[in-house]
Coordinates of C-alpha atoms and ligand atoms in Angstrom, one line a residue:
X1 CA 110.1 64.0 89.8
X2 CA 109.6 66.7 92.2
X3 CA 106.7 68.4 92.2
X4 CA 106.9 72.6 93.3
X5 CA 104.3 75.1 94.3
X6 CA 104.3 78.8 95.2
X7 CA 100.7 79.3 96.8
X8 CA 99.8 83.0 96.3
X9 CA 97.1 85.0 97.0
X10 CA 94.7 84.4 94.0
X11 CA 97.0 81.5 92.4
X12 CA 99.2 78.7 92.8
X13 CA 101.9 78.2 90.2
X14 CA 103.0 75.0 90.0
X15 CA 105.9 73.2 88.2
X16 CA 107.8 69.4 88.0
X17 CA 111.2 68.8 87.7
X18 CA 113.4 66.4 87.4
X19 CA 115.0 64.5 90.2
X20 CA 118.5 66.2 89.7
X21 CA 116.8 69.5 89.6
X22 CA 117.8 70.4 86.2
X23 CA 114.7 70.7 84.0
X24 CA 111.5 71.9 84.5
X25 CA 108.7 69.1 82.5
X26 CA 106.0 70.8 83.6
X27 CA 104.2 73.5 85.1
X28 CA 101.6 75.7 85.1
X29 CA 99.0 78.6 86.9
X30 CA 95.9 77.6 88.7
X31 CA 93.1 79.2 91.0
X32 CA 92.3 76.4 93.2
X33 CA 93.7 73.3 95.0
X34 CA 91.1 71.0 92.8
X35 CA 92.6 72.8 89.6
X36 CA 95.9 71.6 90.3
X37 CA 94.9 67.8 91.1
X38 CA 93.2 68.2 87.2
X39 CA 96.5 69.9 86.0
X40 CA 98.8 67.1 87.4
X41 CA 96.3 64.5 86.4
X42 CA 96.6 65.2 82.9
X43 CA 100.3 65.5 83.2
X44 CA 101.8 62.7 80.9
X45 CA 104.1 60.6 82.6
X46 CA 104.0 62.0 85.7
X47 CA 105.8 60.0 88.5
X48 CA 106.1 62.4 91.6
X49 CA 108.3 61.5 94.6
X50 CA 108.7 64.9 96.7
X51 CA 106.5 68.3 96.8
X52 CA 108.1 71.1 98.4
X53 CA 106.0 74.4 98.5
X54 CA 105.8 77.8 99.9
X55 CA 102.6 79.6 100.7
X56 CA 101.8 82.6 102.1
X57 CA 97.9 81.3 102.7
X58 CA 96.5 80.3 106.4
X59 CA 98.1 77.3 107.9
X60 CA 94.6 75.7 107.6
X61 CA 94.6 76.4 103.3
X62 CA 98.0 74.8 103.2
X63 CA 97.1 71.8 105.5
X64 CA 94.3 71.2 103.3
X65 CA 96.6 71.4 100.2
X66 CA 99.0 69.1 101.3
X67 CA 96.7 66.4 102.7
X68 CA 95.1 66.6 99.0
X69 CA 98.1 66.2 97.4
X70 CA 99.2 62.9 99.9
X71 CA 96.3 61.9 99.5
X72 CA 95.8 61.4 95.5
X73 CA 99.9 61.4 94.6
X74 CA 101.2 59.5 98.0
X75 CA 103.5 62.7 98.4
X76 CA 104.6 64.7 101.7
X77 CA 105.4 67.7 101.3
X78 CA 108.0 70.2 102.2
X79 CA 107.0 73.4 103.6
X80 CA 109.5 76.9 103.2
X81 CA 109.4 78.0 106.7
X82 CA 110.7 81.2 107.9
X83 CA 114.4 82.2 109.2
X84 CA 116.3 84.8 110.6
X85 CA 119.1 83.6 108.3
X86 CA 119.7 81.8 105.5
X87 CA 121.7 81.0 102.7
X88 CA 124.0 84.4 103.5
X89 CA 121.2 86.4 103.7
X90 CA 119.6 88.0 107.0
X91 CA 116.1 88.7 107.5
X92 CA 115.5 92.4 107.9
X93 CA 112.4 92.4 109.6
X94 CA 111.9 93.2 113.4
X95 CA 109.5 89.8 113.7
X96 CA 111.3 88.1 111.1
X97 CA 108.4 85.1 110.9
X98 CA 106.1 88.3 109.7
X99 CA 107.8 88.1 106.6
X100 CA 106.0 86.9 103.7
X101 CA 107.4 83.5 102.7
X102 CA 107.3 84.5 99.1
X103 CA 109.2 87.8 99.9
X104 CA 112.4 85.8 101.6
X105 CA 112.2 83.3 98.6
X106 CA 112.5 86.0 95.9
X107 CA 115.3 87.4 97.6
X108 CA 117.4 84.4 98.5
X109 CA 116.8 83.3 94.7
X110 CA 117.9 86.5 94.2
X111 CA 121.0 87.3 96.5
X112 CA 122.7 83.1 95.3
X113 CA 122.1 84.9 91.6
X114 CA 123.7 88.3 92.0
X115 CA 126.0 88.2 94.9
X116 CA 125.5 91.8 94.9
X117 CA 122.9 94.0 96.0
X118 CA 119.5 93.7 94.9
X119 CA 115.9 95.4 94.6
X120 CA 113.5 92.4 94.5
X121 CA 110.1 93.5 92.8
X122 CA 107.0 91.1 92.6
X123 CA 104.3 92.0 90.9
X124 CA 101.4 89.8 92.1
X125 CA 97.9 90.4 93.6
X126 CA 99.9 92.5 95.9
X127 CA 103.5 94.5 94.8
X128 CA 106.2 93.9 97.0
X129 CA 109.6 95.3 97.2
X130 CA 112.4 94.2 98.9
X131 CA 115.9 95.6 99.3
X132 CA 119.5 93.4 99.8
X133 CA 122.9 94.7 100.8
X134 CA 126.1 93.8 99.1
X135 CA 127.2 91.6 102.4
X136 CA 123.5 89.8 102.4
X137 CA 121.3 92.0 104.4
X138 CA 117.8 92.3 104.3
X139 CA 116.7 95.9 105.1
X140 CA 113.4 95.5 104.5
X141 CA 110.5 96.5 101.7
X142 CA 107.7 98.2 101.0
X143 CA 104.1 96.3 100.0
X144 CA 101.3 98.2 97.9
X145 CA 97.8 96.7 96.2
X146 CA 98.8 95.0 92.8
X147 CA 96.8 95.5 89.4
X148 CA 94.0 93.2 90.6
X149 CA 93.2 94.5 94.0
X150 CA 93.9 98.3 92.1
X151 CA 91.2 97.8 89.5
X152 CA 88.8 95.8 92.0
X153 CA 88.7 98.4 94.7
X154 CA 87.3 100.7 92.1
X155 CA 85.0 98.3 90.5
X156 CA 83.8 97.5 94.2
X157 CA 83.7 100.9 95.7
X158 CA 82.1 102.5 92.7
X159 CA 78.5 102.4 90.8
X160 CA 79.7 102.9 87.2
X161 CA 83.1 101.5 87.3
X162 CA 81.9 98.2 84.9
X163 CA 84.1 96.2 82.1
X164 CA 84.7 93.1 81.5
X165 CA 88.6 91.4 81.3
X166 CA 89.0 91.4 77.7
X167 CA 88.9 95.0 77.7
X168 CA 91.0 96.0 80.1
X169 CA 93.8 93.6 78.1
X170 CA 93.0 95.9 75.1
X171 CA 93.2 98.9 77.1
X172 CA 96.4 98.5 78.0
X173 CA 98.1 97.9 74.6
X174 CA 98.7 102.0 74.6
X175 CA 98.5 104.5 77.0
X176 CA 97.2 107.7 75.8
X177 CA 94.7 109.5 77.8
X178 CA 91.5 107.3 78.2
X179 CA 88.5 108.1 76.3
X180 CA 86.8 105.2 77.9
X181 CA 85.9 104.1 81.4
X182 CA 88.0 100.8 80.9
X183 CA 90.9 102.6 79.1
X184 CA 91.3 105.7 82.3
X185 CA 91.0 102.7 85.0
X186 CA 93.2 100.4 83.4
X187 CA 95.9 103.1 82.3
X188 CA 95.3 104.8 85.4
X189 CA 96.1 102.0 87.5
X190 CA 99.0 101.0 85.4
X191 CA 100.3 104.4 85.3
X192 CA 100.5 103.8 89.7
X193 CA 102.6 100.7 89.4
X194 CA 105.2 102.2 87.3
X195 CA 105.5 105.2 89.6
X196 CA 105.9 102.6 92.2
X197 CA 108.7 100.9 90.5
X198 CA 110.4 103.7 89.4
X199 CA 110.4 104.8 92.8
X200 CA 112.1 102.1 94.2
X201 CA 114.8 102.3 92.0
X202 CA 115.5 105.6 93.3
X203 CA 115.2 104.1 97.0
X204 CA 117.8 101.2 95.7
X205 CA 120.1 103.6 95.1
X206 CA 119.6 105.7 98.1
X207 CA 119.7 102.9 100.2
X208 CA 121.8 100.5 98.2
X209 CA 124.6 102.9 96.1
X210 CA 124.1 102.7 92.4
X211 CA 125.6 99.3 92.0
X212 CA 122.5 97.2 92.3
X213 CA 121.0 94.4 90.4
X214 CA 116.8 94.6 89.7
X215 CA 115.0 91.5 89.6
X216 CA 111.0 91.2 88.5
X217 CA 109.1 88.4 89.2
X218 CA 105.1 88.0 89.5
X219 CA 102.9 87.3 87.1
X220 CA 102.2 91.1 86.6
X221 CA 106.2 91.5 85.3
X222 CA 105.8 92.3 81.8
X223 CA 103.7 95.3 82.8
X224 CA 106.4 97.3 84.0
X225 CA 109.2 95.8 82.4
X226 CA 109.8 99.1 79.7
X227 CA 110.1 101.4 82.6
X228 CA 113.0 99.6 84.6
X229 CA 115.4 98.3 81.4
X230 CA 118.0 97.0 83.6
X231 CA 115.7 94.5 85.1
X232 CA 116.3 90.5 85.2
X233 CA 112.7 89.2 84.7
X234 CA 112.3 86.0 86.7
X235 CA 109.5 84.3 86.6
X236 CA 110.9 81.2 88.5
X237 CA 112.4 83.5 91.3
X238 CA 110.1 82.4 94.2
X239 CA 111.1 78.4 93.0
X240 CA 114.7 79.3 93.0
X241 CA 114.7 80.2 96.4
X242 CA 112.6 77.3 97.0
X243 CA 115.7 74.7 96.4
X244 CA 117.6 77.0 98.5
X245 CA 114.9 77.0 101.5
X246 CA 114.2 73.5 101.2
X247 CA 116.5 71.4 99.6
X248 CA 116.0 67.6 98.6
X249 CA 117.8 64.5 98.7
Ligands
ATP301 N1 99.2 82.7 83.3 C1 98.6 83.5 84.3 N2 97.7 83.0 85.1 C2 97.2 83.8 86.1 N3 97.5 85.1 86.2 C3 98.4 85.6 85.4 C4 99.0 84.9 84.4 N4 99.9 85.7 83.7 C5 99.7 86.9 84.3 N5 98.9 86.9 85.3 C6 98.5 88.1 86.1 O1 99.3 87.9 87.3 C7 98.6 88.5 88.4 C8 98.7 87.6 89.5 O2 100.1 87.4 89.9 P1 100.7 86.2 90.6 O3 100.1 85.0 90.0 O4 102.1 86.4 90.6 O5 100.2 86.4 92.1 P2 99.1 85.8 93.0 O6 99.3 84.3 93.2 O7 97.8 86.2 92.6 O8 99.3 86.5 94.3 P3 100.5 86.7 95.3 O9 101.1 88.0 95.0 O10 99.9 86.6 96.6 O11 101.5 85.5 95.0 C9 97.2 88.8 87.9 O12 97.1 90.2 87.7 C10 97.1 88.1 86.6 O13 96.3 88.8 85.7
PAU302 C1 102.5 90.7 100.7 C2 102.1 89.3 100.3 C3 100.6 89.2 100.2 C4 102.6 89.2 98.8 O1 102.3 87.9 98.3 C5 102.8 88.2 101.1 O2 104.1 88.3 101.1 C6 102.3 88.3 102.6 O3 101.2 87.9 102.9 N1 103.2 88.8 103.5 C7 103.0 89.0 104.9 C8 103.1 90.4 105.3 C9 104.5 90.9 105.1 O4 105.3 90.5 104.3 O5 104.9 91.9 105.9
K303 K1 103.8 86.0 94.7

């Protein structure tokens, strides 16, 4: 079994596969490295043999991670590391090892997929947005505060800004204008993203002609999802360019 991980900002998401790399027999979302030994602990039948991860955490976070995860499960792990080129796709940023790890995953799951051009949203802790030529080139993306940082900058920077998570998951469920403090924020916030995404798809088509595939990944996905129809939601886009980034034997 081969054990996978996608290190974010606020979580790690985790799955097992099979050897072959066919099936996914496990898997899950965590907030801490200690979470995840519990999750894999109580994993039934669990017999790992390889780890291969990407993070976008300090060098020091993952290091710690990864001599956890040697430690309890005897497994090394594979880091995603970055490249100029890979997989037929070329990296489009001017320091090309600035790129998020995540970000070149998503759109080298995405480019093997489409074999097209591609707008590559993820809606995480941050947003990102990344944009793919037809012949495989990276030109680059555009990065803006997700729904979490969105709501806790206001919560943080304000006195009577207060509501718990439960209401904010009911605020959302329609989006009239608010009549509470927890239905304005949340919609308000929500209403941001969505211009965000929409505008991108307007970039794509500047940038991209109107031939272009839209892929959504990040836990954040669903939110959006009405407002770009055409999408391909992914959630395992980050792991599929994983196995391309780091393949196993
Ligand atoms: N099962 C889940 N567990 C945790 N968060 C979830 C889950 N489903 C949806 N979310 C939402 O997803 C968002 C976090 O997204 P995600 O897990 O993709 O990114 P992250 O690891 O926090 O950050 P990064 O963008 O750096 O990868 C939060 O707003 C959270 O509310
Ligand atoms: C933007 C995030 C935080 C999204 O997870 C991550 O991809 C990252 O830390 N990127 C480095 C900065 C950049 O991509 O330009
Ligand atoms: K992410």
């Amino acid at each position: 079994m081969i054990l996978e991980l996608d290190c974010g900002n606020s979580f790690i998401k985790w799955r097992v596969i099979d050897n072959a790399q066919l099936v996914a027999l496990a898997g899950g979302v965590v907030g801490s490295d200690e979470e995840l030994i519990t999750a894999l602990q109580a994993t039934a039948g669990l017999a790992l043999r390889q780890c291969r991860l990407v993070s976008v955490r300090s060098d020091d976070e993952t290091r710690a991670l990864t001599g956890r995860l040697q430690e309890v499960f005897g497994v090394s792990c594979a880091c995603a590391s970055p490249a100029l080129e890979m997989a037929g796709v070329r990296n489009g940023y001017s320091e090309y090892q600035r790129l998020g790890l995540d970000r070149w995953l998503a759109v080298l799951g995405a480019y093997h997929i489409a074999r097209k051009p591609c707008l590559v949203l993820d809606l995480g802790t941050a947003v990102t947005s990344d944009l793919v030529t037809a012949d495989g080139e990276h030109l680059g993306g555009f990065i803006c505060p997700g729904m979490p940082l969105m709501r806790n900058q206001l919560r943080t920077h304000t006195r009577r800004i207060r509501y718990d998570d439960e209401a904010a998951e009911k605020a959302l469920l329609d989006m009239a204008p608010g009549r509470s403090t927890v239905e304005a924020v949340e919609r308000g916030c929500l209403l941001m993203l969505r211009g965000f995404v929409q505008a991108q798809i307007e970039l794509a088509a500047e940038h991209l002609g109107e031939e272009f595939e839209v892929f959504l990944t990040g836990g954040d996905a669903l939110l959006v999802r009405d407002v770009l129809p055409r999408a391909r939601v992914l959630p395992d886009l980050v792991f599929a360019g994983l196995a391309i980034a780091c393949p196993l034997h």
